[in-house]
PDB file of C-alpha atoms in Angstrom:
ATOM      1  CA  UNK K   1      48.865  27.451 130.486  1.00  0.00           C
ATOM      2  CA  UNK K   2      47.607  26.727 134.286  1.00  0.00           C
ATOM      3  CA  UNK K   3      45.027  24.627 135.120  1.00  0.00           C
ATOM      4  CA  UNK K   4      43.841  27.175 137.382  1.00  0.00           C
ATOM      5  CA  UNK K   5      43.242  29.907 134.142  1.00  0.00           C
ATOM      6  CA  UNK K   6      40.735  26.712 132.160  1.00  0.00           C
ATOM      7  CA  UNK K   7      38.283  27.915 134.950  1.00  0.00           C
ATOM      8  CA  UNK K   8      38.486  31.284 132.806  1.00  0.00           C
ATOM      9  CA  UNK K   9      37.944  29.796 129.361  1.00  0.00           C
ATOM     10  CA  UNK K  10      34.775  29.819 127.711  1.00  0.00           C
ATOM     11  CA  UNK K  11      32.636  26.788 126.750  1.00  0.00           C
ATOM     12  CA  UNK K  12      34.615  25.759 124.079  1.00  0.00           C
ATOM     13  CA  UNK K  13      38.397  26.933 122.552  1.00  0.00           C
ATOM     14  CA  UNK K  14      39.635  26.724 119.175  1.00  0.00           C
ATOM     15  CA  UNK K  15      42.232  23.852 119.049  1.00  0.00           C
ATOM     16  CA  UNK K  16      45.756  26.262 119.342  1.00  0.00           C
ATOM     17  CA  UNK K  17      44.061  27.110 122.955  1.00  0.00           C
ATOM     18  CA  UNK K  18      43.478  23.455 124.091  1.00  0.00           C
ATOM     19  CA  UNK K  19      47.035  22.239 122.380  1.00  0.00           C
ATOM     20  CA  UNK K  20      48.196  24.995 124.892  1.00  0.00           C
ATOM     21  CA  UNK K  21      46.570  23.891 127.789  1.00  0.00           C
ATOM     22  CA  UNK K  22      47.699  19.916 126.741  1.00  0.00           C
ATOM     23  CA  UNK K  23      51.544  20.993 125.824  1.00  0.00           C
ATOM     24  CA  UNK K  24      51.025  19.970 121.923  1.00  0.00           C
ATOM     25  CA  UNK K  25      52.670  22.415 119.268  1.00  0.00           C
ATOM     26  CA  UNK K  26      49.612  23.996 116.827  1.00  0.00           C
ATOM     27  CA  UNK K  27      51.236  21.876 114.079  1.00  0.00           C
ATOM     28  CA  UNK K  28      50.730  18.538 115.737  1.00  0.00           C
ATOM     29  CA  UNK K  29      47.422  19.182 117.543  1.00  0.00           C
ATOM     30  CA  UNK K  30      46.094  19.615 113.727  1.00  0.00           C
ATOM     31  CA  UNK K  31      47.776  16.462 112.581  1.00  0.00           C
ATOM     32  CA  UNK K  32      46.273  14.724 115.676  1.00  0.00           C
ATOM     33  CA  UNK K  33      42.849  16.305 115.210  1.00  0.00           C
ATOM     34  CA  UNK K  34      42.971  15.483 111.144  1.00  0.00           C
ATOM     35  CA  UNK K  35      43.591  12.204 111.686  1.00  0.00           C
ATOM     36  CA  UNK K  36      41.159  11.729 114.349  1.00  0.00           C
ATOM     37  CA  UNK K  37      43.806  10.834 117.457  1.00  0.00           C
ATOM     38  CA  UNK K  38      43.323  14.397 119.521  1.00  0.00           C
ATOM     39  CA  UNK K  39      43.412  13.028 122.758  1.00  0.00           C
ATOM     40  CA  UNK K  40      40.269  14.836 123.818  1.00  0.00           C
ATOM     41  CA  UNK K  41      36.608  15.580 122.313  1.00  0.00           C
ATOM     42  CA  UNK K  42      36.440  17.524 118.961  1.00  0.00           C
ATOM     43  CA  UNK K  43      33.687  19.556 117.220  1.00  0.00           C
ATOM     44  CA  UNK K  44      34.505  20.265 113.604  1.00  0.00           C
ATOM     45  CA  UNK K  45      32.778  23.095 111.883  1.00  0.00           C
ATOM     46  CA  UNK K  46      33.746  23.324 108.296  1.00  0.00           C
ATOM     47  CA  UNK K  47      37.051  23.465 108.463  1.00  0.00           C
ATOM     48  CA  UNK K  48      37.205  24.815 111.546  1.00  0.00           C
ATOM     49  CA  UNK K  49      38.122  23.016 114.808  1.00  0.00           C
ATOM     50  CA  UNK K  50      36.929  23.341 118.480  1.00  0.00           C
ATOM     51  CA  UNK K  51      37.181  21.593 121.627  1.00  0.00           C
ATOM     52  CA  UNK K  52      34.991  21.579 124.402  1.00  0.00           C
ATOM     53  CA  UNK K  53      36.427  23.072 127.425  1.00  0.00           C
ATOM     54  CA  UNK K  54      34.407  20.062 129.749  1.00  0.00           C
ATOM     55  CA  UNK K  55      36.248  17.614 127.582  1.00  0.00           C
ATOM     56  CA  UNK K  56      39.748  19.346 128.253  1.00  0.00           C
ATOM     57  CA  UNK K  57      39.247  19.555 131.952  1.00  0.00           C
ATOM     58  CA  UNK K  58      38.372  15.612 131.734  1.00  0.00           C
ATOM     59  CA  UNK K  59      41.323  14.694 130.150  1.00  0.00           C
ATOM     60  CA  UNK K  60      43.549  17.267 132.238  1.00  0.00           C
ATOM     61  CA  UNK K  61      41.757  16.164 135.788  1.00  0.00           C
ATOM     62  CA  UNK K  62      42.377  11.769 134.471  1.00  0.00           C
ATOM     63  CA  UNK K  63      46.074  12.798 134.214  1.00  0.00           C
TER      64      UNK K  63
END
């Protein structure tokens, strides 16, 4: 993913989207997210999993 098409995403992504945008396989970015070391803000609903796009343009824009 480019860091030009986050300006398309909506508000926030389900966690396959942001491992995408971060490089991460969907397998790991659930490990990391389980285990409370995704490198960027979480919102868990149920079991469900989403990341704030704000938080992934943070952490994108510090790199």
């Amino acid at each position: 993913m480019k860091y030009a098409n986050l300006a398309e995403l909506p508000t926030v992504v389900d966690i396959t989207t942001a491992a995408r945008a971060l490089g991460l396989s969907r397998t790991y970015a659930y490990h990391l997210a389980k285990h409370g070391e995704f490198p960027c803000k979480i919102i868990r609903i149920g079991t469900c999993y989403r990341v704030p796009t704000a938080a992934l343009r943070a952490l994108l824009d510090a790199g």
